[in-house]
Amino acid sequence: MLKFNLLGGGVRCSALVLTLGAACLACMPGPGMAQDEAPADKIRVLIIDGQNNHNWKETTRATRETLIACGRFEVDVATSPANRGAEDEWAAWRPSFKRYDVVFSNYNDGGRCLWSEQTKQDLVDFVAGGGGLAIVHAANNSSGDWPEYNRMIGVGGWGGRTPAHGSHLRRVKGVWTTDPAPDGGSGSHGPQHAFVVESAGVSHPITDGLPERWLHAKDELYDSLRGPCKEVTVLASAFCPKTKRHEPMVMTVSYGAGRVFHTPMGHVGGSDPVHCVGFQAVVARGTEWAATGVVTLPVPEAFPTAEATSVVAPSKVKWKRP
Ligand code: ZN
């Protein structure tokens, strides 16, 4: 097993050190989870929404359904003020992140973070202190003006991001590295289409047991994301017909003692992408890993193959082992 961690601009390959690191992480209980508690205890998830250029109500509903249906989570939602100009409301908006094991962002402020400095610091302290953060689709468009957010998500798109915000992640001869691409973009996608998600060959609890290649249902394929790229591990990618390159599709980021799971998949504009069994599996397992450092959820039945998509409503997904 060889893992590639991107630290700053360089690539470090140290199977021994990183394997030991992974073993330690696997032993670490999530915040609020005592070491002797059974893994069957529900993981507490806080979905953040309220601002997005997507139908965030529909995304929250679909996310909630998937997380509840797999039986591993209990889910609360913190909805931000609707009015961007209501300064009093924003000053008072302070979700209690520390009451949860993982914060799941379905939140996109378009690039200018409206949170109070205290609320920003609360999230930083929560993740740095060992909490989990899940970043899905347009959540990586958010808060381009907040350096610590960019650090936590590894890479992001749009939201005022420029080459000054960091590099692209690039797969060169099978190895993930960084490319500053000073003349390149900072977030883009072509027409929606089904695409193959391909394992990066890294053993990780989120993706272990998943097929090496599986066909994700019609979705936006984000390309040219950029950011600090610090302590990012790419677990899976997809070939982008537009850039003629592989773009990261499943990532993890280490931030202090915390774990970040990030997938750019999951555009809501029809049920296909978010009801793709592969997407649901990655989201549920990624959220579990971000919360606890381990994955107990099995690979659901009817997982897509390399040739065929599989779209199933969350309540009909079979998570139990046969
Ligand atoms: Zn989208």
Short mmCIF file of C-alpha atoms and ligand atoms in Angstrom, two decimals:
data_model
loop_
_atom_site.label_atom_id
_atom_site.label_comp_id
_atom_site.label_asym_id
_atom_site.label_seq_id
_atom_site.Cartn_x
_atom_site.Cartn_y
_atom_site.Cartn_z
CA MET A 1 0.00 0.00 0.00
CA LEU A 2 1.43 3.32 -1.00
CA LYS A 3 -0.24 6.59 -0.27
CA PHE A 4 0.54 9.90 -1.86
CA ASN A 5 0.03 12.91 0.32
CA LEU A 6 0.34 16.32 -1.20
CA LEU A 7 2.05 18.59 1.22
CA GLY A 8 2.53 22.09 -0.07
CA GLY A 9 3.89 21.97 -3.58
CA GLY A 10 5.64 18.62 -3.33
CA VAL A 11 4.69 14.99 -3.21
CA ARG A 12 5.78 12.86 -0.32
CA CYS A 13 5.61 9.11 -0.62
CA SER A 14 6.25 7.32 2.61
CA ALA A 15 4.35 4.07 2.89
CA LEU A 16 5.56 3.38 6.42
CA VAL A 17 4.88 6.76 7.95
CA LEU A 18 1.53 7.18 6.26
CA THR A 19 0.41 3.64 7.03
CA LEU A 20 1.20 4.19 10.69
CA GLY A 21 -0.68 7.48 10.51
CA ALA A 22 -3.70 5.71 9.06
CA ALA A 23 -3.58 3.07 11.78
CA CYS A 24 -3.55 5.76 14.48
CA LEU A 25 -6.47 7.52 12.83
CA ALA A 26 -8.40 4.27 12.74
CA CYS A 27 -8.07 3.99 16.53
CA MET A 28 -9.15 7.54 17.18
CA PRO A 29 -12.73 8.00 18.33
CA GLY A 30 -14.62 10.94 16.88
CA PRO A 31 -15.31 13.94 19.06
CA GLY A 32 -17.93 13.05 21.61
CA MET A 33 -17.59 9.33 20.93
CA ALA A 34 -16.10 7.47 23.87
CA GLN A 35 -13.61 4.78 23.00
CA ASP A 36 -15.75 2.03 24.52
CA GLU A 37 -18.92 3.00 22.67
CA ALA A 38 -20.13 0.55 20.05
CA PRO A 39 -19.72 1.73 16.45
CA ALA A 40 -23.44 1.12 15.97
CA ASP A 41 -24.13 4.33 17.91
CA LYS A 42 -25.56 6.96 15.63
CA ILE A 43 -23.16 9.56 14.30
CA ARG A 44 -24.38 13.10 14.83
CA VAL A 45 -24.38 15.10 11.58
CA LEU A 46 -25.09 18.80 11.18
CA ILE A 47 -25.97 19.81 7.62
CA ILE A 48 -25.32 23.49 6.92
CA ASP A 49 -27.43 25.16 4.24
CA GLY A 50 -29.31 28.38 3.47
CA GLN A 51 -27.13 29.94 0.77
CA ASN A 52 -26.42 28.27 -2.56
CA ASN A 53 -26.67 28.83 -6.30
CA HIS A 54 -28.23 25.34 -6.37
CA ASN A 55 -31.55 24.10 -5.05
CA TRP A 56 -30.19 23.66 -1.55
CA LYS A 57 -33.51 22.57 -0.07
CA GLU A 58 -33.61 19.66 -2.49
CA THR A 59 -29.93 18.85 -1.85
CA THR A 60 -30.46 18.85 1.93
CA ARG A 61 -33.52 16.64 1.55
CA ALA A 62 -31.66 14.13 -0.64
CA THR A 63 -28.59 14.16 1.64
CA ARG A 64 -30.70 13.65 4.72
CA GLU A 65 -32.54 10.74 3.09
CA THR A 66 -29.30 9.00 2.16
CA LEU A 67 -27.70 9.49 5.58
CA ILE A 68 -30.80 8.36 7.49
CA ALA A 69 -31.54 5.41 5.16
CA CYS A 70 -28.15 3.81 5.72
CA GLY A 71 -28.92 3.66 9.44
CA ARG A 72 -25.66 5.15 10.67
CA PHE A 73 -26.56 8.79 11.28
CA GLU A 74 -28.88 11.18 13.03
CA VAL A 75 -29.14 14.44 11.17
CA ASP A 76 -29.85 18.03 12.16
CA VAL A 77 -29.86 21.02 9.84
CA ALA A 78 -28.58 24.56 10.50
CA THR A 79 -30.02 26.99 7.96
CA SER A 80 -28.25 30.33 7.65
CA PRO A 81 -30.06 33.66 7.30
CA ALA A 82 -31.63 34.08 3.88
CA ASN A 83 -30.93 37.75 3.49
CA ARG A 84 -27.33 38.51 2.65
CA GLY A 85 -27.65 42.05 4.00
CA ALA A 86 -29.13 41.25 7.42
CA GLU A 87 -26.04 41.92 9.51
CA ASP A 88 -27.78 41.35 12.86
CA GLU A 89 -29.02 37.95 11.74
CA TRP A 90 -25.57 36.94 10.52
CA ALA A 91 -23.92 38.08 13.74
CA ALA A 92 -26.36 35.91 15.70
CA TRP A 93 -25.97 32.83 13.48
CA ARG A 94 -23.68 30.54 15.42
CA PRO A 95 -24.38 26.80 14.99
CA SER A 96 -23.04 24.66 17.82
CA PHE A 97 -20.62 22.58 15.73
CA LYS A 98 -19.12 20.97 18.80
CA ARG A 99 -22.37 19.16 19.57
CA TYR A 100 -21.81 17.06 16.45
CA ASP A 101 -19.37 14.50 15.13
CA VAL A 102 -19.34 15.89 11.60
CA VAL A 103 -20.45 19.07 9.80
CA PHE A 104 -21.81 18.43 6.31
CA SER A 105 -21.69 21.49 4.07
CA ASN A 106 -24.44 22.04 1.54
CA TYR A 107 -23.57 25.71 1.65
CA ASN A 108 -22.29 28.05 -1.06
CA ASP A 109 -22.06 31.76 -0.36
CA GLY A 110 -20.71 32.46 -3.85
CA GLY A 111 -17.25 33.31 -2.56
CA ARG A 112 -17.81 35.98 0.09
CA CYS A 113 -18.20 34.39 3.49
CA LEU A 114 -20.94 36.06 5.51
CA TRP A 115 -20.28 34.24 8.76
CA SER A 116 -19.14 36.19 11.81
CA GLU A 117 -15.48 35.86 12.75
CA GLN A 118 -16.61 33.90 15.81
CA THR A 119 -18.60 31.38 13.75
CA LYS A 120 -15.67 30.96 11.35
CA GLN A 121 -13.36 30.34 14.30
CA ASP A 122 -15.84 27.85 15.76
CA LEU A 123 -15.62 25.73 12.59
CA VAL A 124 -11.84 26.00 12.47
CA ASP A 125 -11.58 24.95 16.13
CA PHE A 126 -14.08 22.12 15.62
CA VAL A 127 -12.20 20.57 12.69
CA ALA A 128 -8.69 21.28 14.00
CA GLY A 129 -9.75 19.73 17.30
CA GLY A 130 -10.67 16.42 15.69
CA GLY A 131 -14.13 17.01 14.17
CA GLY A 132 -15.24 15.88 10.73
CA LEU A 133 -16.16 18.03 7.75
CA ALA A 134 -17.91 16.81 4.60
CA ILE A 135 -17.72 18.98 1.47
CA VAL A 136 -20.02 18.06 -1.41
CA HIS A 137 -20.33 19.70 -4.85
CA ALA A 138 -21.00 23.47 -4.67
CA ALA A 139 -19.80 23.61 -1.05
CA ASN A 140 -16.39 23.84 -2.67
CA ASN A 141 -17.48 27.05 -4.45
CA SER A 142 -18.06 28.73 -1.11
CA SER A 143 -15.95 31.18 0.89
CA GLY A 144 -13.09 31.75 -1.52
CA ASP A 145 -12.18 34.79 0.58
CA TRP A 146 -11.63 32.67 3.72
CA PRO A 147 -8.09 31.22 3.69
CA GLU A 148 -8.70 28.62 6.40
CA TYR A 149 -11.75 27.32 4.57
CA ASN A 150 -9.66 26.93 1.41
CA ARG A 151 -7.08 25.07 3.46
CA MET A 152 -9.73 22.74 4.94
CA ILE A 153 -11.29 21.81 1.58
CA GLY A 154 -7.97 21.40 -0.24
CA VAL A 155 -9.24 22.74 -3.56
CA GLY A 156 -12.29 24.72 -4.62
CA GLY A 157 -13.83 26.33 -7.69
CA TRP A 158 -15.30 29.69 -8.67
CA GLY A 159 -16.01 31.94 -5.65
CA GLY A 160 -13.43 34.54 -6.64
CA ARG A 161 -10.62 32.00 -6.68
CA THR A 162 -7.61 32.88 -8.80
CA PRO A 163 -4.17 31.33 -9.33
CA ALA A 164 -3.13 33.25 -6.19
CA HIS A 165 -5.39 30.89 -4.21
CA GLY A 166 -3.26 27.86 -5.03
CA SER A 167 -2.73 25.05 -7.47
CA HIS A 168 -4.63 22.42 -9.39
CA LEU A 169 -4.31 18.76 -8.46
CA ARG A 170 -2.85 16.89 -11.42
CA ARG A 171 -2.42 13.19 -12.13
CA VAL A 172 0.93 12.77 -13.86
CA LYS A 173 1.84 9.22 -14.87
CA GLY A 174 -0.53 7.87 -12.24
CA VAL A 175 0.83 10.05 -9.43
CA TRP A 176 -1.09 12.99 -7.98
CA THR A 177 0.87 16.19 -7.73
CA THR A 178 0.23 19.94 -7.89
CA ASP A 179 0.29 22.34 -10.82
CA PRO A 180 0.30 26.09 -10.10
CA ALA A 181 -1.12 26.72 -13.61
CA PRO A 182 -0.73 30.52 -13.40
CA ASP A 183 -2.78 31.01 -16.57
CA GLY A 184 -5.36 28.34 -15.77
CA GLY A 185 -8.94 28.63 -14.56
CA SER A 186 -10.37 28.16 -11.10
CA GLY A 187 -13.43 25.98 -11.50
CA SER A 188 -15.39 24.90 -14.53
CA HIS A 189 -17.55 22.13 -15.91
CA GLY A 190 -18.82 21.00 -19.28
CA PRO A 191 -22.26 19.61 -20.15
CA GLN A 192 -23.55 17.03 -17.70
CA HIS A 193 -22.85 13.42 -18.58
CA ALA A 194 -22.33 10.02 -16.98
CA PHE A 195 -18.65 9.39 -16.24
CA VAL A 196 -16.44 6.64 -14.90
CA VAL A 197 -15.01 7.17 -11.41
CA GLU A 198 -11.66 5.44 -11.18
CA SER A 199 -9.78 4.41 -8.05
CA ALA A 200 -6.45 6.15 -7.47
CA GLY A 201 -5.03 2.88 -6.18
CA VAL A 202 -4.90 4.10 -2.59
CA SER A 203 -6.23 1.89 0.19
CA HIS A 204 -8.61 3.95 2.31
CA PRO A 205 -11.66 3.11 4.46
CA ILE A 206 -13.97 5.25 2.27
CA THR A 207 -13.17 3.44 -0.97
CA ASP A 208 -11.91 0.02 0.12
CA GLY A 209 -14.24 -2.61 -1.33
CA LEU A 210 -15.62 -0.34 -4.05
CA PRO A 211 -15.04 -1.37 -7.67
CA GLU A 212 -11.89 0.05 -9.28
CA ARG A 213 -14.08 1.72 -11.90
CA TRP A 214 -17.77 2.58 -11.70
CA LEU A 215 -20.07 4.63 -13.88
CA HIS A 216 -21.51 7.63 -12.04
CA ALA A 217 -24.93 8.79 -13.24
CA LYS A 218 -25.19 11.98 -15.30
CA ASP A 219 -23.64 14.80 -13.29
CA GLU A 220 -21.52 17.92 -13.60
CA LEU A 221 -17.84 16.95 -13.80
CA TYR A 222 -16.02 19.75 -12.00
CA ASP A 223 -12.60 20.57 -13.43
CA SER A 224 -9.74 22.95 -12.73
CA LEU A 225 -10.41 23.29 -9.01
CA ARG A 226 -7.58 24.98 -7.19
CA GLY A 227 -6.43 25.69 -3.67
CA PRO A 228 -3.67 25.17 -1.11
CA CYS A 229 -3.64 21.39 -1.86
CA LYS A 230 -2.14 20.74 1.57
CA GLU A 231 -2.38 17.25 3.08
CA VAL A 232 -4.78 16.13 0.35
CA THR A 233 -5.14 12.49 -0.64
CA VAL A 234 -6.96 11.77 -3.89
CA LEU A 235 -8.88 8.49 -3.61
CA ALA A 236 -10.64 8.52 -6.99
CA SER A 237 -10.81 10.61 -10.14
CA ALA A 238 -12.61 10.89 -13.47
CA PHE A 239 -11.29 11.64 -16.94
CA CYS A 240 -12.67 14.99 -18.07
CA PRO A 241 -13.33 15.23 -21.82
CA LYS A 242 -13.04 19.03 -21.60
CA THR A 243 -9.61 19.29 -19.96
CA LYS A 244 -8.38 15.91 -21.27
CA ARG A 245 -7.15 15.25 -17.76
CA HIS A 246 -8.17 13.32 -14.70
CA GLU A 247 -10.00 15.47 -12.17
CA PRO A 248 -10.24 14.49 -8.49
CA MET A 249 -13.65 13.08 -7.51
CA VAL A 250 -13.07 11.71 -4.00
CA MET A 251 -10.54 13.36 -1.69
CA THR A 252 -9.60 13.55 1.94
CA VAL A 253 -7.82 16.41 3.67
CA SER A 254 -6.09 16.38 7.05
CA TYR A 255 -6.58 19.54 9.07
CA GLY A 256 -5.06 19.53 12.52
CA ALA A 257 -6.58 16.55 14.29
CA GLY A 258 -9.63 16.64 12.00
CA ARG A 259 -10.64 14.82 8.86
CA VAL A 260 -12.23 16.34 5.77
CA PHE A 261 -14.06 14.30 3.13
CA HIS A 262 -14.58 16.12 -0.18
CA THR A 263 -16.38 15.13 -3.37
CA PRO A 264 -17.14 17.57 -6.19
CA MET A 265 -19.91 15.25 -7.44
CA GLY A 266 -23.58 15.74 -6.55
CA HIS A 267 -25.25 18.44 -8.65
CA VAL A 268 -28.97 18.52 -7.94
CA GLY A 269 -30.97 19.17 -11.06
CA GLY A 270 -32.71 15.85 -11.40
CA SER A 271 -32.39 12.84 -9.16
CA ASP A 272 -29.75 10.91 -11.08
CA PRO A 273 -26.47 12.13 -9.54
CA VAL A 274 -27.62 12.19 -5.92
CA HIS A 275 -29.52 8.91 -6.25
CA CYS A 276 -26.60 7.16 -7.92
CA VAL A 277 -25.83 4.25 -5.60
CA GLY A 278 -22.10 4.92 -6.03
CA PHE A 279 -22.51 8.55 -5.02
CA GLN A 280 -24.68 7.64 -2.03
CA ALA A 281 -22.11 5.08 -0.91
CA VAL A 282 -19.23 7.54 -1.21
CA VAL A 283 -21.15 10.28 0.63
CA ALA A 284 -22.32 8.05 3.49
CA ARG A 285 -18.97 6.29 3.90
CA GLY A 286 -17.06 9.56 3.52
CA THR A 287 -19.21 11.25 6.15
CA GLU A 288 -18.77 8.28 8.51
CA TRP A 289 -15.00 8.39 8.02
CA ALA A 290 -14.85 12.17 8.56
CA ALA A 291 -16.77 11.71 11.83
CA THR A 292 -14.95 8.71 13.26
CA GLY A 293 -11.86 7.83 11.21
CA VAL A 294 -13.31 4.43 10.35
CA VAL A 295 -15.97 3.08 7.99
CA THR A 296 -18.39 0.40 9.16
CA LEU A 297 -20.93 0.90 6.36
CA PRO A 298 -20.83 -1.88 3.78
CA VAL A 299 -20.77 -1.35 0.03
CA PRO A 300 -24.48 -1.26 -0.87
CA GLU A 301 -26.06 -3.73 -3.24
CA ALA A 302 -26.70 -2.72 -6.86
CA PHE A 303 -23.47 -0.72 -6.97
CA PRO A 304 -22.79 0.68 -10.45
CA THR A 305 -20.41 -1.24 -12.70
CA ALA A 306 -17.88 0.25 -15.11
CA GLU A 307 -20.48 -0.09 -17.86
CA ALA A 308 -23.83 0.58 -16.16
CA THR A 309 -25.11 3.30 -13.87
CA SER A 310 -27.34 2.40 -10.94
CA VAL A 311 -29.85 4.94 -9.70
CA VAL A 312 -31.93 3.94 -6.66
CA ALA A 313 -33.97 6.09 -4.25
CA PRO A 314 -32.29 6.22 -0.80
CA SER A 315 -35.09 4.31 0.92
CA LYS A 316 -34.62 1.43 -1.54
CA VAL A 317 -30.82 1.15 -1.26
CA LYS A 318 -29.86 -2.12 0.42
CA TRP A 319 -27.01 -1.42 2.86
CA LYS A 320 -27.14 -4.72 4.68
CA ARG A 321 -24.68 -7.42 3.77
CA PRO A 322 -26.46 -10.36 2.08
ZN ZN B 1 -23.84 22.07 -9.83
#
